[in-house]
């Protein structure tokens, strides 16, 4: 599967744009972000069962919120928590630099930032979070996605190449969301809210397309 096929699959649902705009509006409230993640998880589950279209309807709100909240935990573990750790280390080193005037401490800060930045890029390129979501959907237990088994599955020799192609193919899907973020930054405030809504809707759209790609990639890994 390529990105065009993934997008075509989404567009086969006549209501795709409405469902995505609803998800974007919910994500705009911040606390409603798990509803968008839950839509992605339900769509991924349906795709793995052979029903990639239409997108799941907006119902069973409580169940979807819990599904999305657990999915967000995967991103928190592999991406957000390391960022907090980086911020803590950077803060400590900054205090040392300002108060002790230690030779080379500035370079140490640069090294720490490089290491953590490299980790974030490597984790993104290695598809750790998408593979974690695949494991979560396959087993129905989020704990199966939060351990080293996810990392090993993503970095297995055959899987690494297959998931790497899926990651590369998914990148253009995030272009509209990035463009809308830039536009939102430039427009005056009354329009920023609209721009942010559309940007989050575009992000949800990209997530849905990305997981279509990873579902196909998982099938390639498992069944060749």
CSV table of C-alpha atoms in Angstrom, one decimal:
chain,number,residue,atom,x,y,z
A,1,UNK,CA,0.0,0.0,0.0
A,2,UNK,CA,1.1,3.5,-0.7
A,3,UNK,CA,-0.1,6.9,0.6
A,4,UNK,CA,-2.4,7.4,-2.3
A,5,UNK,CA,-4.2,4.1,-1.6
A,6,UNK,CA,-4.4,4.9,2.1
A,7,UNK,CA,-6.1,8.3,1.3
A,8,UNK,CA,-8.4,6.7,-1.3
A,9,UNK,CA,-9.5,4.2,1.4
A,10,UNK,CA,-10.4,7.1,3.7
A,11,UNK,CA,-12.2,8.9,1.0
A,12,UNK,CA,-14.5,6.0,0.2
A,13,UNK,CA,-16.5,7.0,3.2
A,14,UNK,CA,-18.8,9.7,2.0
A,15,UNK,CA,-18.8,11.2,5.5
A,16,UNK,CA,-15.0,11.1,6.0
A,17,UNK,CA,-14.6,14.9,6.0
A,18,UNK,CA,-17.4,15.4,8.5
A,19,UNK,CA,-16.0,12.7,10.9
A,20,UNK,CA,-12.6,14.2,10.7
A,21,UNK,CA,-13.8,17.8,11.3
A,22,UNK,CA,-15.7,16.6,14.4
A,23,UNK,CA,-12.5,14.9,15.6
A,24,UNK,CA,-10.6,18.1,15.0
A,25,UNK,CA,-13.1,20.1,17.0
A,26,UNK,CA,-12.9,17.7,19.9
A,27,UNK,CA,-9.0,17.7,19.8
A,28,UNK,CA,-9.2,21.5,19.9
A,29,UNK,CA,-10.5,21.4,23.5
A,30,UNK,CA,-7.2,19.6,24.5
A,31,UNK,CA,-9.1,17.4,27.0
A,32,UNK,CA,-10.9,15.9,24.0
A,33,UNK,CA,-7.7,14.9,22.2
A,34,UNK,CA,-8.2,11.2,23.2
A,35,UNK,CA,-11.4,11.1,21.2
A,36,UNK,CA,-9.3,11.8,18.0
A,37,UNK,CA,-6.8,9.1,19.1
A,38,UNK,CA,-9.7,6.7,19.8
A,39,UNK,CA,-11.0,7.2,16.3
A,40,UNK,CA,-7.6,6.3,14.9
A,41,UNK,CA,-7.5,3.2,17.1
A,42,UNK,CA,-11.0,2.0,16.1
A,43,UNK,CA,-10.2,2.6,12.4
A,44,UNK,CA,-6.9,0.6,12.8
A,45,UNK,CA,-8.8,-2.2,14.5
A,46,UNK,CA,-11.4,-2.3,11.7
A,47,UNK,CA,-8.7,-2.2,9.0
A,48,UNK,CA,-6.8,-5.2,10.6
A,49,UNK,CA,-10.1,-7.1,10.5
A,50,UNK,CA,-10.6,-6.4,6.8
A,51,UNK,CA,-13.0,-3.4,7.0
A,52,UNK,CA,-10.9,-0.3,6.4
A,53,UNK,CA,-13.9,1.8,5.2
A,54,UNK,CA,-16.1,3.5,6.2
A,55,UNK,CA,-14.5,5.3,9.2
A,56,UNK,CA,-16.1,4.4,12.5
A,57,UNK,CA,-19.1,6.6,13.4
A,58,UNK,CA,-19.1,8.9,16.3
A,59,UNK,CA,-20.8,6.9,19.0
A,60,UNK,CA,-19.8,5.0,22.1
A,61,UNK,CA,-18.1,8.2,23.3
A,62,UNK,CA,-16.9,6.8,26.6
A,63,UNK,CA,-15.4,3.7,25.2
A,64,UNK,CA,-13.6,5.7,22.4
A,65,UNK,CA,-12.3,8.1,24.9
A,66,UNK,CA,-10.7,5.3,27.0
A,67,UNK,CA,-9.3,3.7,23.9
A,68,UNK,CA,-7.7,7.0,22.8
A,69,UNK,CA,-6.4,7.8,26.3
A,70,UNK,CA,-4.6,4.5,26.4
A,71,UNK,CA,-3.2,5.1,23.0
A,72,UNK,CA,-1.9,8.5,24.0
A,73,UNK,CA,0.0,6.7,26.8
A,74,UNK,CA,2.1,5.0,24.2
A,75,UNK,CA,3.1,8.4,22.7
A,76,UNK,CA,3.8,9.7,26.2
A,77,UNK,CA,6.1,6.9,27.1
A,78,UNK,CA,8.2,6.9,23.9
A,79,UNK,CA,8.2,10.6,23.0
A,80,UNK,CA,6.9,13.0,25.7
A,81,UNK,CA,8.6,11.6,28.8
A,82,UNK,CA,12.0,11.7,27.2
A,83,UNK,CA,11.3,15.4,26.3
A,84,UNK,CA,10.6,16.1,30.0
A,85,UNK,CA,13.8,14.3,30.9
A,86,UNK,CA,15.7,16.4,28.4
A,87,UNK,CA,14.1,19.6,29.8
A,88,UNK,CA,15.1,18.6,33.4
A,89,UNK,CA,18.7,17.8,32.4
A,90,UNK,CA,18.9,21.0,30.4
A,91,UNK,CA,17.6,23.0,33.3
A,92,UNK,CA,20.1,21.5,35.7
A,93,UNK,CA,23.0,22.1,33.4
A,94,UNK,CA,21.9,25.6,32.7
A,95,UNK,CA,22.0,26.3,36.5
A,96,UNK,CA,25.5,24.8,36.7
A,97,UNK,CA,26.7,27.0,33.8
A,98,UNK,CA,25.2,30.2,35.3
A,99,UNK,CA,26.4,29.6,38.8
A,100,UNK,CA,29.7,27.7,38.6
A,101,UNK,CA,31.2,28.9,35.3
A,102,UNK,CA,32.5,25.4,34.6
A,103,UNK,CA,34.8,25.1,31.6
A,104,UNK,CA,33.1,23.1,28.9
A,105,UNK,CA,29.7,23.1,30.6
A,106,UNK,CA,28.2,24.9,27.6
A,107,UNK,CA,29.4,22.1,25.3
A,108,UNK,CA,27.9,19.6,27.7
A,109,UNK,CA,24.5,21.2,27.3
A,110,UNK,CA,24.8,21.0,23.5
A,111,UNK,CA,25.8,17.3,23.8
A,112,UNK,CA,22.8,16.5,26.0
A,113,UNK,CA,20.4,18.3,23.6
A,114,UNK,CA,22.0,16.5,20.6
A,115,UNK,CA,21.6,13.1,22.3
A,116,UNK,CA,17.9,13.6,23.3
A,117,UNK,CA,17.1,15.2,19.9
A,118,UNK,CA,18.8,12.3,18.2
A,119,UNK,CA,16.7,9.9,20.3
A,120,UNK,CA,13.4,11.6,19.4
A,121,UNK,CA,14.3,11.5,15.7
A,122,UNK,CA,15.4,7.9,15.9
A,123,UNK,CA,12.3,6.8,17.7
A,124,UNK,CA,10.2,8.6,15.1
A,125,UNK,CA,12.1,7.0,12.2
A,126,UNK,CA,12.0,3.6,13.8
A,127,UNK,CA,8.2,3.8,14.0
A,128,UNK,CA,8.1,2.9,17.7
A,129,UNK,CA,4.8,4.5,18.5
A,130,UNK,CA,2.9,3.2,15.5
A,131,UNK,CA,4.2,-0.3,16.2
A,132,UNK,CA,3.1,0.1,19.8
A,133,UNK,CA,-0.4,1.0,18.6
A,134,UNK,CA,-0.4,-2.1,16.4
A,135,UNK,CA,0.4,-4.2,19.4
A,136,UNK,CA,-2.2,-2.5,21.5
A,137,UNK,CA,-4.9,-3.1,18.9
A,138,UNK,CA,-3.8,-6.7,18.3
A,139,UNK,CA,-3.9,-7.7,22.0
A,140,UNK,CA,-6.4,-5.2,23.4
A,141,UNK,CA,-4.0,-4.6,26.3
A,142,UNK,CA,-2.0,-1.3,26.4
A,143,UNK,CA,0.7,-2.9,28.6
A,144,UNK,CA,1.7,-5.1,25.7
A,145,UNK,CA,2.6,-1.9,23.8
A,146,UNK,CA,4.6,-0.2,26.6
A,147,UNK,CA,7.5,-2.6,27.0
A,148,UNK,CA,10.7,-3.4,25.1
A,149,UNK,CA,8.8,-5.9,23.0
A,150,UNK,CA,7.5,-3.0,20.9
A,151,UNK,CA,11.0,-1.7,20.4
A,152,UNK,CA,12.3,-5.2,19.4
A,153,UNK,CA,9.4,-5.7,17.0
A,154,UNK,CA,10.0,-2.3,15.3
A,155,UNK,CA,13.7,-2.9,15.0
A,156,UNK,CA,13.6,-6.6,13.9
A,157,UNK,CA,15.7,-6.9,10.6
A,158,UNK,CA,12.8,-7.5,8.3
A,159,UNK,CA,10.3,-5.3,10.1
A,160,UNK,CA,12.7,-2.4,10.2
A,161,UNK,CA,12.8,-2.1,6.4
A,162,UNK,CA,9.0,-2.5,6.0
A,163,UNK,CA,8.1,-0.1,8.7
A,164,UNK,CA,10.7,2.3,7.5
A,165,UNK,CA,9.0,2.5,4.1
A,166,UNK,CA,5.7,3.1,5.8
A,167,UNK,CA,7.2,6.0,7.8
A,168,UNK,CA,8.6,7.6,4.6
A,169,UNK,CA,5.4,7.2,2.8
A,170,UNK,CA,3.4,8.8,5.6
A,171,UNK,CA,5.5,12.0,5.8
A,172,UNK,CA,3.7,13.9,3.0
A,173,UNK,CA,0.3,13.3,4.8
A,174,UNK,CA,1.5,15.7,7.5
A,175,UNK,CA,2.2,18.5,5.0
A,176,UNK,CA,-1.3,20.0,5.1
A,177,UNK,CA,-1.3,20.1,8.9
A,178,UNK,CA,2.1,21.8,8.9
A,179,UNK,CA,1.0,24.3,6.3
A,180,UNK,CA,-2.1,25.1,8.3
A,181,UNK,CA,0.0,25.6,11.5
A,182,UNK,CA,2.1,28.2,9.6
A,183,UNK,CA,-1.0,29.9,8.2
A,184,UNK,CA,-2.6,29.9,11.7
A,185,UNK,CA,0.5,31.6,13.1
A,186,UNK,CA,0.3,34.4,10.5
A,187,UNK,CA,-3.4,35.2,10.6
A,188,UNK,CA,-5.0,37.6,13.1
A,189,UNK,CA,-6.5,36.2,16.3
A,190,UNK,CA,-10.2,35.8,15.2
A,191,UNK,CA,-9.0,33.5,12.5
A,192,UNK,CA,-6.5,31.6,14.6
A,193,UNK,CA,-9.1,29.4,16.2
A,194,UNK,CA,-10.4,28.3,12.8
A,195,UNK,CA,-6.9,27.7,11.6
A,196,UNK,CA,-6.1,25.6,14.6
A,197,UNK,CA,-9.3,23.6,14.2
A,198,UNK,CA,-8.4,22.9,10.6
A,199,UNK,CA,-4.8,22.1,11.5
A,200,UNK,CA,-5.9,19.5,14.1
A,201,UNK,CA,-8.4,18.0,11.7
A,202,UNK,CA,-5.6,17.7,9.1
A,203,UNK,CA,-3.4,16.1,11.8
A,204,UNK,CA,-6.1,13.6,12.5
A,205,UNK,CA,-6.5,12.9,8.8
A,206,UNK,CA,-2.7,12.3,8.6
A,207,UNK,CA,-2.9,9.9,11.6
A,208,UNK,CA,-5.7,7.9,10.0
A,209,UNK,CA,-3.8,7.6,6.7
A,210,UNK,CA,-0.5,6.7,8.5
A,211,UNK,CA,-2.1,3.8,10.4
A,212,UNK,CA,-3.6,2.5,7.2
A,213,UNK,CA,0.0,2.3,5.9
A,214,UNK,CA,1.2,0.6,9.1
A,215,UNK,CA,-1.6,-1.9,9.0
A,216,UNK,CA,-0.5,-2.9,5.5
A,217,UNK,CA,3.1,-2.9,6.7
A,218,UNK,CA,2.2,-5.2,9.6
A,219,UNK,CA,0.6,-7.6,7.2
A,220,UNK,CA,3.8,-7.7,5.1
A,221,UNK,CA,5.9,-8.3,8.1
A,222,UNK,CA,3.7,-11.2,9.4
A,223,UNK,CA,2.8,-12.9,6.2
A,224,UNK,CA,5.4,-11.7,3.7
